Structure formats: C-alpha cells, structure tokens
Amino acid sequence: MPDTFNTESKILIRSQWSKKLIKFINKKLNSKLVYLGLPSPDAEDILEWVDYIDEVIAFQCRDYPNPSDPSQSIDDIQKLQNKLSELERKRIINNFVVYDGYIEEVILNKKDNAGIKFEINNIVHIFNLDFCNSITSPLSVVDENGDVKEVYKFDAIKTLLQLQGLLEANPKRFVLFLTIHKSYEGKELKNFNDTLSYPQYRKLEKKEKRARYLRSYVIETLKNFFQYHDFVPEFLPVIEYEGVNKHQLLHFTVLGASKKEKTGTAPFFQNIPDILKQKFITIENNQFVNKKTNNINEVDVEINPVNIFSSSKAFKLLWATN
Amino acid sequence: MKLSKFDIGAEIISILTKGMYQDPRDALREYIQNAVDANSKNINVKIRQNTIVVDDDGFGMSHDVLRKAIRIGVSDKKPGKDVGFMGIGIYSAYHLCEKLIIFSKAKGNLPCQLKMNFQGMKNDLASQKELRLNDKLSGDELIDLQTLLENHIILSDENTLADNEFPEVGTRVELMGVEPNFYKELNDFDFVAGYLKDAIPLHFDYKQFEWGKEIEEKISKICKEHNAKFELVNVKLQVNNKIEDLYKPYYDTDFHNNKSQTPVYQELKEGKIFIGVVWGCLNSTRNKIKEKKLRGFLIRKQGFAIGRREQVVKYFNSHTHFDRYIGEIIVVNPKLLPNASRDDFEFTNLRTIFYDLLVKAGSIYNQTSNNFQNSTSAIDKINTITKDVKKINAEFTGFEKDADKLVEYLVDLNNFANDVESIIRRNVLSDKVAKDDAMNLKESIKELIDNIKDTINKLITEKKRKKSANSAKTQSKKIEIAKNLSSIDTSAIEEKKYDNLLKLLEDLDFELDSDIAEIFNLLDELFIQRVAKTKLEYYEILSDLKEEINNLGI
C-alpha cells in the first residue's frame, strides 16, 4: 500500500475544487457540515476542509487492499482516531466516529470489524468516497452469518442514499465526491454498454473510450439511485487526473437535494447526452483545464465548480431558497 | 523507627484500584464525579473503539492542581463538600486502559497535560512478579510506589502547551487503549446509559415525566432554604455513533394509566439538622410500578446513587406500598459521607439519625399508599353498587306484580345502603368528587327503596280487596303482614319464607314420623300450594297457619 494517495493533482482537487464547493455549501446552509468518507489515516481531506466540518464519520481499513482480518495491524485506525481526537480536543470538530473496515463491508454488514453498529443519525452533507480503485470490482466479505459474499461499492452508495433519505430532517442537501479508477474489466460493463450507443466514441482510442463509457455508466447509475431515493442529482463536469503510480482516475461531483414527488421519482433537470458531450476537466501545470481529445467534438466546460453549480436549475429551484 | 518510601510497594496501586473499581463503569462514574466537583454543567462521555473520553466544562485545573491530583490518598477536595475526596479516583481506570491522558485548563491559565502510562506500570509489576517467581528478585528489591509513578507519569511543564491545544476552560480525560474485554462491555449503549442514569446527578426528562420540573424546583427550593447544595448536570453519552442526552430514568409510562399521583415530599430534618428531602410519586392504580428496577426509592448523595433501591425497603416496612412508588431520597447534608464502596454511608451517629428519619418518612409514604388503596377500593365498591342500583332502577316499574322480585330488590338495596353508609362513615374517600358520588348514591338508593315500598303497599291493598271473603282475623293478619313488609324489615320477610309445610312444622318443634310427614306433604301439595297463586301468597298462608297452630297452644 502506498504511504499516501496524495499527489499534486489530488491536493489541487481537494483545495481548489472540493473545498470551494464545501465552503459554498457551508455558507448556503449556514451551519458546519457532517462529513462521511474515507479520509486516510492522516485525514488530509478533513484537515483541508476542517473549517467547514462539525462532525466526521470515517471508514478506515487495516491492510489495503487485502480483505479485512482481525490479525491485521490496527495502526492506521488508531492513527486516524488520534488525529480526529486531536481535532476534537482542540474544539475544531465537535465529534467523530471511525469504522474499522472497508466502507462497502461496513455499510452492507451494518457493523464494522469491531462490532460497531453502522447507522447515520444526522444528514450527511459531504460524502467523500475516495475509492481510487475500480468501482466495478467486487470485494469479498464475510457477512453476519459467516458466509462469504461479494459486495460492490455502488451497493454501498445506494445504501447510503437510502439511509440519508430515511432521515426525518429537511431540507436534505449534500455533495457527493466519488473518485474511481478508470480501469475496469470490459465484461463488467458489457451489458450496460450494449444498451447504449455512442457512435462518436468509436473513433477514440481504447483508454479514451473506456473513460467515457465509465463516465456514462457512473452517471446513469447514480442518477437512478438519487432519483429513487427522492434526491435530485446535479452532475458537475468530471475531472480526469493521474493518481499515484500513474493510475488514471475519474473524479465525479454530484450535488443532491431532496424533492419528494407524489407521483414517483424525483425529477432530473439535466440531460444525460449533454453531460456526455462535456469535455473532461484535467490538470495541467497545477491548474484545471478542459481536456483536449482528438477525433471527438466535445463542449468546453467552466472550471469553477461554484459557478457551474450556482447557475444550474437544481440550485435555483432547490438550493437558492430555504 | 522511621519509614521510607520503600515501605509502600508499587503493587498497592493495583490492589487499591482493583478493589474499588470492579465494574468498568465505576471508573466512568469516578471521572464524572470529578467533573461535577469541578462545577461542570455539561459533561460529554464518548466511548469509541479502544478510547473513552470524558470532557467537561468545569473549573479546570492549573498546573499546580493537576500536580496534586496525581497524589494517592491525599486530596484537596473537602470531605462533604465534594463527592470525591479520597485521592484515588484519578487512578480508577488503571485496570481499564493502557494510558490516561488529561488535558485541563483553568481560567486565566494555559492548558496543561498529564500522561499516565498504566500499561508501563502494569508491565513493570508483571516483570518483577516473574522475577520473584524465579527467585531472581528479593522482596527488598521490589519497586516502591513512588518510583513506579515517577517512571510512568509525565506532567507537562508549565507553559509548554499552547492555548489552542485545549482552548476552553474545563478538563478532558482520555482513556487510551481500553482493554478489549472492557470495551466489549462498554460498547453497549444501553448498558452504560442504564448505569449512568442511576449513578449520576442528572436532570429529569421533562417531556417524559410530567412532575420532573416541579420536583427539581421543589427540592432546589427546600435545599436553598437550608443553605444546602443541590446541583444537576447535563450529560451527553456517545457510544460509537449513538449519541443521547441522558436523563433520570423515570417516565410517565412506568406508571399505570401513564400517570402518577402528585409527588409527595418529606423533609428529613431533626431540630436544626437538615439531612435532605424525599420525593415519591405513587402509582395511579393499586399496582406495582411497571419497571421492576425502578420500584421504590433510591438514595442519592449529591446526585450520586448510594446502594440500590432494594436496600431501602427495610425502612418502609412494606414491599406492597414501596413497590408502588418511584422516588428518591436526596441526601445533601455535608457531614453524611458515602463509604468507600458507595453502597452506604459511613457509620456515624448522623447515619443513625438519617435512618430513623427515613423510617418516619417511610411510614408516611406507606400511609399515603394505604389511604389511596382504601380510597380506590371504596371507589371501586361505589362504582359497582352504582352499576347494580342502576340495573335495579332500570328493571323496576311501579306496575310490578311479582312480589318476590320486589322483596329481592329490597334485600339487595338495603345491603347496598349499608355498604355505602359504611364507606361514608369510615371517611376513606380522599377525593371530594368521590365523596359527593357516595352521598348521591345513598340518596338514590333511599329513593328507590321508597318507591318499591309504595309498590308493595299497593300490591297488598289490591290483594286485600280480592280476599274479602277471608276472616277478619286473617284480614287483620294480612294487614299486619303488609305493615311488616312495608316496614322493610327484610330479615323478617326472609324468616317467613318456609319452603314447605314440613319446614314450618319443624320450626314449631313438632316431631313427625315418616308416615305422618308424608301425609303433611300431600296436604301441602294438594291443598295449600294449589290455593296460593304466588309464592308470596304461599308464604302468607303458611304464616297464617303457623299463627293458628301457635294459638292452639299445643
């Protein structure tokens, strides 16, 4: 396991993309925020955004990427706990909980490896799902009956949205950051890809094609999850960047706001083909830029997340007013 | 002879703490007590994997005060004024965790920090035990307490911590590396919350217990009048991600009908000695409190539980009434001190006075419960009678021809009248409404009896007219019978009810052999029973016959 997933790009996204949005949400909601995510033992995300965070719900596995085992070292968990405890002592955050295990196994087993029951009691404002590995590859976990089962990260996201939807407090508004590895086994998305036709992608080289298929898959899937649980999603342009060991990563940003429709699922104010026509944002010379790709006509996007979001229909209808 | 530091072995720390804090929750209580003594208003207890934090907003400690807190068996706390004063409490987590870290800040001071490496102490003691087992260490070489503490306790120098390390006044106690077995127990929110709700001075949950606010205000007022300290704290308990404000464990739903009676207060006072106040809420029915563990009274000293409820029943002398109450005995007298294990008070004359006063208070609560029991029994009786009277009232009409029925009504109504009269005379009804109900019922019965009597009179007058052929003597006898009937001497009516002629003869002490008895039976069936149209007429004929036989003077 690398000592850190930090790269210059990662730091830039954290400080110049996510932080701007979080600050904006904090101001909009006029209160400090509840964070749920995988902050790493050094809690870099938390430290970067701490001015806007009141409470932290964190997940920390022991020996990434190996399956959880009680014999593995607890040092990373302890390190994260100590870090968060220090913030709590300094009265910088108000509260925290650290779950021992992978997010998908804790959420789907409803408890962590130390037996701590997983539950969400307050609206989560920041979901930071920094997976950095393939969204489509399952994790084998032992369930409460002792059976081995395969769980997917998307199952965890679905459950999180469901839990968030069940909370009584209103209005429910949040941002979800999702970072995934661009690689996937072709067969895993085959069924999905077969249902879609993107003739413009045919001309692209394999890596570029794959990134766009993955984007369409993630957006289509998240859109369904959001709407099913009465949240209106607003997708911001996707950032494509290089992580540690030159791994290609995609960073998704989705803003959610609750809107219960008597007649069925929550509305969706965007248009998927329009989103898929957008250029990826990428990082050059420590700056966000629109990515240029040959053989395809894509639309330029704004690179300030707050400007993009605040000009959206979802913002005007669901966030601009209380 | 002069003793030295080597005369106090290091093992004493293990012996003392193990003996005093057997339940891991006792250590939590100890740190909360320290927070209460420091005048905290808000205390947060956070239990997380391997870590426990007790955070308060009390006075906090300066470097000097924190230095003194390390001492064993020496305390600056004043016995009586503060809950803890024995000077061992800071070590209460010795068996519970590997490290204890305390951050504290007093007003106008920089924060300070104390680190106690319990695991290091335990390792040292374990390794010297091993050496002793292998005869590699003599008793004289055992480590002394002072050295052990010096080796494993670090108090930060003054002014080494920046203000932002612990920015607000108060104290934060961190128990790091909690032993897995203890964590397993403390990982259960309800297990910890249940203990703390009884053990520490919490507020009532006003929304769940209707008398909560009133009781707090009343006790505060009484204590204030006696210059006694009575303070409560807000405690928030977090076990992993479950967080709740803790309150005293009393709910309206613990009482039947989801309500209790008005609280009853008793001051525990003898002459100028004020010991405390008792409050108790009696169940709204003659039943035990639903929740077994809440039945009866709990003794608290400055909010902290002393012993268990069951131990108090002996001063109330009756489980029946004790179990119908939820209550507390709030001891505030500074001279009445808890013993080391906090299951009773130290044996003093004051303790004797306290328990004597408690017996007196207990008898008052018993009496209150007893009165309530008598009152509710009486109300139940009144309600039953009211129902029965209503039934008779509904069935009875002024045109009733069945004399038997009328007589039965009168018998029942007279019994009811006697019962109601008895309830009124015993004065057991505590409620004015119930008293009024009883008086009204009494009047209703009387009125109904009069109506029935009138109907009987009319019936007899009619019969008299129809039986004009009867002899004047018989006629006058019937009038007499009617008079008797109308005088409602129901016991006399009952006497007249001979089932048959033989019973009458038996009553007159005639001894009949079986043949003669058979003949009388035939006479009864063929003549007397055929003449009588109703049972009442049959009784009348038998009564006349009895009179005639008596007149014969046989």
PDB file of C-alpha atoms in Angstrom, chain B residues 17 60 64 69 85 94 104 322 379 408 465:
ATOM      1  CA  THR B  17      -7.911   0.194  42.150  1.00  0.00           C
ATOM      2  CA  GLY B  60     -10.449  23.047  35.004  1.00  0.00           C
ATOM      3  CA  ASP B  64      -0.333  23.001  40.329  1.00  0.00           C
ATOM      4  CA  ALA B  69      -4.246  15.216  41.501  1.00  0.00           C
ATOM      5  CA  PHE B  85     -12.214  13.249  48.280  1.00  0.00           C
ATOM      6  CA  TYR B  94      -5.807   1.698  35.959  1.00  0.00           C
ATOM      7  CA  SER B 104      -7.110  20.721  31.584  1.00  0.00           C
ATOM      8  CA  PHE B 322     -42.808   0.500  48.470  1.00  0.00           C
ATOM      9  CA  ILE B 379     -64.472   3.988  44.871  1.00  0.00           C
ATOM     10  CA  GLU B 408     -85.386  -9.334  46.401  1.00  0.00           C
ATOM     11  CA  ARG B 465    -109.672  -6.303  48.214  1.00  0.00           C
TER      12      ARG B 465
END
